[in-house]
PDB file of C-alpha atoms in Angstrom:
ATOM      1  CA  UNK A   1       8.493 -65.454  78.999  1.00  0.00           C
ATOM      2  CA  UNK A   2       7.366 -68.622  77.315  1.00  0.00           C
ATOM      3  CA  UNK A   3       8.067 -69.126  73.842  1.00  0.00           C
ATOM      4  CA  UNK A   4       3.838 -69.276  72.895  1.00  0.00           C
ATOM      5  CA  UNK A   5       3.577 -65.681  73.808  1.00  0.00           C
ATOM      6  CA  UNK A   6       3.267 -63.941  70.756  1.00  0.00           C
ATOM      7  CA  UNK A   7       0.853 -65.625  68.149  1.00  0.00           C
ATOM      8  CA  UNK A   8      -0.021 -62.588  66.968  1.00  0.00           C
ATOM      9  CA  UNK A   9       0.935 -61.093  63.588  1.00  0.00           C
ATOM     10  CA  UNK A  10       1.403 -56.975  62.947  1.00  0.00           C
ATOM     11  CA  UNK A  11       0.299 -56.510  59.295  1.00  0.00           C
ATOM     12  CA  UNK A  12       1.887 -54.523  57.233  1.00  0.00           C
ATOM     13  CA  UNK A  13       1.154 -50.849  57.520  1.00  0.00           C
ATOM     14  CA  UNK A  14      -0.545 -48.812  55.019  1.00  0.00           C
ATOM     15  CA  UNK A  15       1.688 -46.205  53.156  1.00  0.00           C
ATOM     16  CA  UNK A  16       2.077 -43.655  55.463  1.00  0.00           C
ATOM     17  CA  UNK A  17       4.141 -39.683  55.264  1.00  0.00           C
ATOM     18  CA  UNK A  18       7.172 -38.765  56.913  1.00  0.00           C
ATOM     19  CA  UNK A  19       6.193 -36.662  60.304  1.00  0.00           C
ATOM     20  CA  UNK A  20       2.991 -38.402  59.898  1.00  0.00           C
ATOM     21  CA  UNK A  21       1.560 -41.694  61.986  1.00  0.00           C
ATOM     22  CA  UNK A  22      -0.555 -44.844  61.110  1.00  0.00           C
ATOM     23  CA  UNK A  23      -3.350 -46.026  62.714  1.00  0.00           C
ATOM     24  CA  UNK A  24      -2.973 -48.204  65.136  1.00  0.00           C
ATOM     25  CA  UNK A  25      -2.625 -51.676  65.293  1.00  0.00           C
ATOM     26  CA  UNK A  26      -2.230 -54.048  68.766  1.00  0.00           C
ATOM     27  CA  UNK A  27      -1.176 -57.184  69.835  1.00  0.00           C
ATOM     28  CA  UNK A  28      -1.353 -58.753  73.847  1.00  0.00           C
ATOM     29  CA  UNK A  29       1.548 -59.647  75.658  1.00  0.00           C
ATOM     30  CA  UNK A  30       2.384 -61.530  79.072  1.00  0.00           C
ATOM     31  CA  UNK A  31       5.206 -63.255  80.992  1.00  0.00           C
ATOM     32  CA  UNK A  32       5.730 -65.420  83.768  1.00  0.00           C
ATOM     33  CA  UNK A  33       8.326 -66.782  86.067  1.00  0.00           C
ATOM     34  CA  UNK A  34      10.162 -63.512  85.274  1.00  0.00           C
ATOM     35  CA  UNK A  35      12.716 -61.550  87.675  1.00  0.00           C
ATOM     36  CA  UNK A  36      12.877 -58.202  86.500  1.00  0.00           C
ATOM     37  CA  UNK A  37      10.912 -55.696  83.866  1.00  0.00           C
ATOM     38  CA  UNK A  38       9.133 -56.773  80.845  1.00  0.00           C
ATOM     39  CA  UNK A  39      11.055 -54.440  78.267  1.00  0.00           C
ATOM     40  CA  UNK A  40       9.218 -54.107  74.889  1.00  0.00           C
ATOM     41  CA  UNK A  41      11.491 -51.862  72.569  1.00  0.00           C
ATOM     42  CA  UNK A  42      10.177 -50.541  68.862  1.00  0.00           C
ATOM     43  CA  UNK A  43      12.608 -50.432  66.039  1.00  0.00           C
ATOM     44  CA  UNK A  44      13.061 -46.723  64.151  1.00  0.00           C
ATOM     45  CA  UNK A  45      10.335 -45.013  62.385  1.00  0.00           C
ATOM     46  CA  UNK A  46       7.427 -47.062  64.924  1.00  0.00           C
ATOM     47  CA  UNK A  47       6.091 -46.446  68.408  1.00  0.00           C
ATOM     48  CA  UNK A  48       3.981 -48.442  71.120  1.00  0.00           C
ATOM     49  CA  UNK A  49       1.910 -47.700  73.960  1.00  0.00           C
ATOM     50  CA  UNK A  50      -0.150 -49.498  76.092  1.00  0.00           C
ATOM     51  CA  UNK A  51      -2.867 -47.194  75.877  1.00  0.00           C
ATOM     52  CA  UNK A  52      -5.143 -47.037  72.790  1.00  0.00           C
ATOM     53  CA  UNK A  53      -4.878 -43.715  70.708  1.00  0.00           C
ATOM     54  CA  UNK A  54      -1.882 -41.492  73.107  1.00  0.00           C
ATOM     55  CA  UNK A  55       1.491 -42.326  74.900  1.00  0.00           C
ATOM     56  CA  UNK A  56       3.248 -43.511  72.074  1.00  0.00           C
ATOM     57  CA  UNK A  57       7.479 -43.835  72.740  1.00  0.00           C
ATOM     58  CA  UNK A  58      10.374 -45.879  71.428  1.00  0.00           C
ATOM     59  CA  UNK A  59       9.888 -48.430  74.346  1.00  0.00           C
ATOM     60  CA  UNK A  60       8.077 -49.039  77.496  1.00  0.00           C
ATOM     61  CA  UNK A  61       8.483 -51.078  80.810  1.00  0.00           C
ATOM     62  CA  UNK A  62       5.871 -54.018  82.454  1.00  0.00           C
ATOM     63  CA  UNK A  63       6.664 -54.896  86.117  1.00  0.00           C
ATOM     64  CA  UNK A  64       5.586 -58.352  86.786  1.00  0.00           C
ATOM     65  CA  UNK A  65       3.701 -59.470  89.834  1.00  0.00           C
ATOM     66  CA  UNK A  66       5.095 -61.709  92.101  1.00  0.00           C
ATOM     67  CA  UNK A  67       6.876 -63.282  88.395  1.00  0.00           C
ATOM     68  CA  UNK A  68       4.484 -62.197  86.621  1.00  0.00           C
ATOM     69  CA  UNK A  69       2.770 -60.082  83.949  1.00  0.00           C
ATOM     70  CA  UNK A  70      -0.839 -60.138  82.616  1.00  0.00           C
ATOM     71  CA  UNK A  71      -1.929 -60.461  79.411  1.00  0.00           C
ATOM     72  CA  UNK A  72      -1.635 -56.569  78.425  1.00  0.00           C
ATOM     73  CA  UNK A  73      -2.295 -55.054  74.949  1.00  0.00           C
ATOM     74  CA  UNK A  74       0.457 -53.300  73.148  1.00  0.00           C
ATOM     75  CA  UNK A  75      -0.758 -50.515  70.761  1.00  0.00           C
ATOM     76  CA  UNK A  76       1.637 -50.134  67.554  1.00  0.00           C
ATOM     77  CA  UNK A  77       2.017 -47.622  64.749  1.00  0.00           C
ATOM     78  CA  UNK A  78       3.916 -46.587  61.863  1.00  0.00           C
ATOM     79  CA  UNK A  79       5.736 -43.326  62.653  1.00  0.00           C
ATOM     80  CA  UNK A  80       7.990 -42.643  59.818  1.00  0.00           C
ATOM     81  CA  UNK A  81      10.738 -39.649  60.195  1.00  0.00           C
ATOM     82  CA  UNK A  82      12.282 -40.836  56.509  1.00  0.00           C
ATOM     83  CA  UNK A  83      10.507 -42.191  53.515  1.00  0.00           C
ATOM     84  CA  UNK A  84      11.171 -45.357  51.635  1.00  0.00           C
ATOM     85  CA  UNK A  85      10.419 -49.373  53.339  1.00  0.00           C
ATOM     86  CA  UNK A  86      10.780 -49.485  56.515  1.00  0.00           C
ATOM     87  CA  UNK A  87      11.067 -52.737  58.753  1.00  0.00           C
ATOM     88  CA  UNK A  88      12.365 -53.838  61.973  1.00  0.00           C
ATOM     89  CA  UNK A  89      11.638 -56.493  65.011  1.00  0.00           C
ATOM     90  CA  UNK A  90       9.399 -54.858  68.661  1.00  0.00           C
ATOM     91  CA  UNK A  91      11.508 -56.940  70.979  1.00  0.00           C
ATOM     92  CA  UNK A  92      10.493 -58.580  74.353  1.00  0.00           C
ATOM     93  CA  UNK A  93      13.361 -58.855  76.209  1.00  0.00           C
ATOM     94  CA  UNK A  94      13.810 -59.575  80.134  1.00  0.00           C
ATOM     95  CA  UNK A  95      16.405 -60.474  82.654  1.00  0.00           C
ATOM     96  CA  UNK A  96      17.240 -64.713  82.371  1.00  0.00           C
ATOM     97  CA  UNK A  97      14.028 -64.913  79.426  1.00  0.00           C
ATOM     98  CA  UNK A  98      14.290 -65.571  75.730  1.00  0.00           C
ATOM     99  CA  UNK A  99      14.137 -62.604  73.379  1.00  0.00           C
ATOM    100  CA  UNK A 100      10.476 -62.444  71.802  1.00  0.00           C
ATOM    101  CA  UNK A 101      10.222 -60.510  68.139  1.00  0.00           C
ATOM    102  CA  UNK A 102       7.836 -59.272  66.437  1.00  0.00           C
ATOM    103  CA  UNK A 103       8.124 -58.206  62.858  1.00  0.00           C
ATOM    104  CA  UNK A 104       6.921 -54.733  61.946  1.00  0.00           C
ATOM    105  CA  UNK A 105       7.408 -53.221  58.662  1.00  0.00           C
ATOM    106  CA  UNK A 106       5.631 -49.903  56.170  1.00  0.00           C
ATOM    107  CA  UNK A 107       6.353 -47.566  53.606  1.00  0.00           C
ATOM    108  CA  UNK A 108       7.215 -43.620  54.054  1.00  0.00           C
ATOM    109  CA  UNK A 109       6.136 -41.133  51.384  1.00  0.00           C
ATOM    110  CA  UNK A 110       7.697 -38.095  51.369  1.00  0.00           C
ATOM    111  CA  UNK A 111       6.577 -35.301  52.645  1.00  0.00           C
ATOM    112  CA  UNK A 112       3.916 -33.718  49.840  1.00  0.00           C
ATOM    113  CA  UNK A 113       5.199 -30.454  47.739  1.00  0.00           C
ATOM    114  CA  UNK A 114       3.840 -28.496  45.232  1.00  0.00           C
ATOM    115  CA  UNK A 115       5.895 -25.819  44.414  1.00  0.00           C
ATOM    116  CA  UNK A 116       5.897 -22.986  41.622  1.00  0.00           C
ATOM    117  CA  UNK A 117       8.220 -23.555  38.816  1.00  0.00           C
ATOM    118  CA  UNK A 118       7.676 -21.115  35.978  1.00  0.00           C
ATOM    119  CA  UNK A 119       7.749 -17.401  38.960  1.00  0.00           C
ATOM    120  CA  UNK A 120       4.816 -15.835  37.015  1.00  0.00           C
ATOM    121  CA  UNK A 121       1.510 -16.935  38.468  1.00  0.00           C
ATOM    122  CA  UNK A 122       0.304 -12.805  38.735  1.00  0.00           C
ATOM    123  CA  UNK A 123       0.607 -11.946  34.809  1.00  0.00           C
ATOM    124  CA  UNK A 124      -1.687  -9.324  32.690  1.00  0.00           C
ATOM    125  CA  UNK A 125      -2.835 -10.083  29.130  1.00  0.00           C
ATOM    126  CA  UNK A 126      -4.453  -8.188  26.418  1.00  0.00           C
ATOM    127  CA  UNK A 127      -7.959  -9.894  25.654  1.00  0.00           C
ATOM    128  CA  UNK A 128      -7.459 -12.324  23.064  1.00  0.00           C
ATOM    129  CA  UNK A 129      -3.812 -13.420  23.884  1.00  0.00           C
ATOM    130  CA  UNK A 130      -2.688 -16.927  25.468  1.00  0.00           C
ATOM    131  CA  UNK A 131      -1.156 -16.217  28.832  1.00  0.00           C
ATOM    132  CA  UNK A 132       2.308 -17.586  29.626  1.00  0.00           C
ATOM    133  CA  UNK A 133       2.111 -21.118  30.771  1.00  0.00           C
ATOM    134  CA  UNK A 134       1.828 -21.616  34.732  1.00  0.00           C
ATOM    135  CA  UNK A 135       3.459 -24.787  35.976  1.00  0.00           C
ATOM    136  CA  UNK A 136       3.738 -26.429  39.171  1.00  0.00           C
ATOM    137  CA  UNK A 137       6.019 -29.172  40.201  1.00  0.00           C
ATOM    138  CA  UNK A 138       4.351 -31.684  42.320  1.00  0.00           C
ATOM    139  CA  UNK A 139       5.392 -34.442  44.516  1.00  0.00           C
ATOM    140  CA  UNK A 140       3.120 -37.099  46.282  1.00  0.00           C
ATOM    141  CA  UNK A 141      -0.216 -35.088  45.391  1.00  0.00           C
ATOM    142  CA  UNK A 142      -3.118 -37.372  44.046  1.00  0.00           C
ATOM    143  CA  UNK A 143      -4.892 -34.733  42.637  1.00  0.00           C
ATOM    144  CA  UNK A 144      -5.420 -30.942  41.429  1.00  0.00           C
ATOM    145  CA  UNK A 145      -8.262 -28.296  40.990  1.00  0.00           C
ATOM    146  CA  UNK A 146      -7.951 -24.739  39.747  1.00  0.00           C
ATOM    147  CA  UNK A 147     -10.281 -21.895  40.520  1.00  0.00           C
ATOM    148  CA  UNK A 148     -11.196 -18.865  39.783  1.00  0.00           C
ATOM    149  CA  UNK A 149      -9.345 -18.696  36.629  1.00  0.00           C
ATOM    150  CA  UNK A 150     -10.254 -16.280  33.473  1.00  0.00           C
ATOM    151  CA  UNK A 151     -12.729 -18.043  30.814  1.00  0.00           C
ATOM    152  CA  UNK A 152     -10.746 -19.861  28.046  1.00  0.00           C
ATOM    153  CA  UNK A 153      -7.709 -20.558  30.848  1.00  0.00           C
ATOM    154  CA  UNK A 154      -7.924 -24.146  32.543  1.00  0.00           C
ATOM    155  CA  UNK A 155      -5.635 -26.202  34.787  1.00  0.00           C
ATOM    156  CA  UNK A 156      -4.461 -29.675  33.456  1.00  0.00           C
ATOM    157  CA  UNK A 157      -2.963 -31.998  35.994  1.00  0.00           C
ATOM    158  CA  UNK A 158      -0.047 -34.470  34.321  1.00  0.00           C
ATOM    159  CA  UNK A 159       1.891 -37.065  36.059  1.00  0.00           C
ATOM    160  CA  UNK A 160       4.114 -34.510  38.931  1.00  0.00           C
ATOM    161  CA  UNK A 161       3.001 -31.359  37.371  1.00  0.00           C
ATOM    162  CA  UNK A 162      -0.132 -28.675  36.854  1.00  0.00           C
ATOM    163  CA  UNK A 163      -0.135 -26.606  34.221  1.00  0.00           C
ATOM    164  CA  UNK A 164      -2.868 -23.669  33.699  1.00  0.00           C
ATOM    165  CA  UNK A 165      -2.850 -22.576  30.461  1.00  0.00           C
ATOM    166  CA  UNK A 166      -4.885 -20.974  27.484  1.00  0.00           C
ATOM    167  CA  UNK A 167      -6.693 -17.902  26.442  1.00  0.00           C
ATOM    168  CA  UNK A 168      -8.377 -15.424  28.355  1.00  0.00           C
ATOM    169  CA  UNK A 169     -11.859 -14.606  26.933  1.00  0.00           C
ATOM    170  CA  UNK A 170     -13.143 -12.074  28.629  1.00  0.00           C
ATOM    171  CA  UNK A 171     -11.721  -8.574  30.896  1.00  0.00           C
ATOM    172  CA  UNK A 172     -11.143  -8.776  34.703  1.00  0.00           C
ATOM    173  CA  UNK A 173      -9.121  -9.438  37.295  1.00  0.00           C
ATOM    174  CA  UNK A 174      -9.469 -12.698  38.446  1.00  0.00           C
ATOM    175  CA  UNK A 175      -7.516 -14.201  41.440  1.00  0.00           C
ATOM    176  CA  UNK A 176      -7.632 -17.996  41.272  1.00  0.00           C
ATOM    177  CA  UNK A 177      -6.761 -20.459  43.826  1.00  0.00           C
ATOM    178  CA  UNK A 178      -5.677 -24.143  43.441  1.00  0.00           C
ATOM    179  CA  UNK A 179      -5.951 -26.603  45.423  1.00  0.00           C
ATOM    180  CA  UNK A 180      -3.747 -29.774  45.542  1.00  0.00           C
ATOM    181  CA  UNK A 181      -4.831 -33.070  47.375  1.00  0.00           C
ATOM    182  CA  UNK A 182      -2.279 -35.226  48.532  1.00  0.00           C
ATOM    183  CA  UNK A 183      -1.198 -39.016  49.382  1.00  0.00           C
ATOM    184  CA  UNK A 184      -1.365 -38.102  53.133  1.00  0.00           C
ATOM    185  CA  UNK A 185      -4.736 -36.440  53.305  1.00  0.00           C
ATOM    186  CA  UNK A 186      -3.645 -33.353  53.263  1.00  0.00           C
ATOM    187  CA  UNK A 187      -4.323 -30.095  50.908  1.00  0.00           C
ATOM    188  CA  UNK A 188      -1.880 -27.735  49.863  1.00  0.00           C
ATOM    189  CA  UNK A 189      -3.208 -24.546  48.336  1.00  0.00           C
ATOM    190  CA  UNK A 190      -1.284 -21.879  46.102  1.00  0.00           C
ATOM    191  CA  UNK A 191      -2.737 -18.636  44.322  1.00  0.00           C
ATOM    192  CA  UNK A 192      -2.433 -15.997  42.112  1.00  0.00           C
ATOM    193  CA  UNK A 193      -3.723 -13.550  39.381  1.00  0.00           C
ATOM    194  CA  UNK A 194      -4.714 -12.632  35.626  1.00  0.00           C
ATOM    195  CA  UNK A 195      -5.399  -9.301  34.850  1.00  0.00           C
ATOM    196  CA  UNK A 196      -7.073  -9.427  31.465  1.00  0.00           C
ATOM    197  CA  UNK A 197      -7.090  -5.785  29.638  1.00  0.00           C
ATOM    198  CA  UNK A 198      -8.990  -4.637  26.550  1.00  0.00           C
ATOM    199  CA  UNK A 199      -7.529  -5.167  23.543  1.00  0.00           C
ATOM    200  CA  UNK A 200      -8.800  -2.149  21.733  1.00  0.00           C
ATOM    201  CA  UNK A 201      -7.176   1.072  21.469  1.00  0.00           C
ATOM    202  CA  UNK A 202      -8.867   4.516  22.871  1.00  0.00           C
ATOM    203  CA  UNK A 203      -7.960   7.747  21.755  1.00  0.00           C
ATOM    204  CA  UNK A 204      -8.578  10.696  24.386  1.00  0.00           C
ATOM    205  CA  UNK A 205      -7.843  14.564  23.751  1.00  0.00           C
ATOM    206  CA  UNK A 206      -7.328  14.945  20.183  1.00  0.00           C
ATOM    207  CA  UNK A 207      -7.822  18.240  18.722  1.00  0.00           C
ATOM    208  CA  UNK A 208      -8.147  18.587  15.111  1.00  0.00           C
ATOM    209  CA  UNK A 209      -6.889  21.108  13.189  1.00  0.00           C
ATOM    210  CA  UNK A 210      -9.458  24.022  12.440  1.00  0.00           C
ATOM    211  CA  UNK A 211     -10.519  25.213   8.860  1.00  0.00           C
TER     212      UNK A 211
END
């Protein structure tokens, strides 16, 4: 492999969540006067293919021609199985031929969570009285919606947590459904319910005393 081969720079991947993959970027490769495989090896957490979009793996094999290998496009992404920067060298390597790198590098989130911290998201309330605060703790979610909920009770996203809260203003049963959109596309959803009873006091099957 000559030492000219790889011009090309891999730019730094766009955040990306653990489990998940990047799209793809690609850079061409060739060799010549070689004697044995082409060997292109990813570091941990990325994967190549030579084909664009499927057959990603840790490493893959070129056979030269009679010495040789044509110019061949190499398919990279970011496929991160812990969060935090991660960086490393794809490296060219071949019996008797200098060791080509190229630098690869992105940033894991963690996996997205939104999980119910206060147990009480089915409660029932007398009309008129504040329900007990609902709270979710959140991690890597972008943003919230609540739905469904009782007039006078909203949702109020802040920093890593969602919080519906308030006063119910008017009788039902109302099931409500939130939905959480997070740094890797995806939407987590969670649920529950408010009862919301009358607040005035009936009286059935009183006798009064006769005269």
């Amino acid at each position: 492999m000559e030492d000219d081969l790889f011009p090309e720079i891999i730019s730094t991947f766009s955040n990306t969540c653990v489990s998940a993959s990047s799209a793809q970027q690609s850079y061409t490769v060739s060799g010549a006067n070689l004697t044995a495989n082409l060997e292109i090896t990813a570091p941990t957490h990325f994967q190549i293919s030579t084909t664009s979009g499927s057959g990603f793996s840790s490493s893959l094999f070129l056979s030269p021609s009679s010495g040789t290998v044509s110019s061949t496009t190499i398919y990279v992404r970011f496929s991160p199985s812990a969060s935090g920067a991660q960086s490393g060298n794809i490296t060219h390597t071949s019996t008797g031929a200098t060791t080509q790198n190229i630098a690869v590098s992105g940033t894991a989130n963690a996996i997205p969570s939104a999980t119910l911290s206060t147990a009480n998201n089915t409660q029932t309330r007398l009309l008129g009285n504040a329900i007990d605060n609902i709270n979710y703790t959140l991690s890597n979610v972008t943003s919230a919606s609540a739905s469904g909920l009782p007039p006078g009770v909203t949702g109020n996203l802040s920093g890593s947590n969602f919080t519906i809260s308030g006063t119910p203003t008017t009788m039902g049963i109302f099931n409500y459904n939130v939905m959480f959109n997070t740094s890797c596309g995806t939407t987590i959803t969670a649920n529950g319910s408010i009862r919301v009873n009358s607040n005035l006091v009936t009286f059935a099957n009183i006798q009064l005393p006769k005269k």
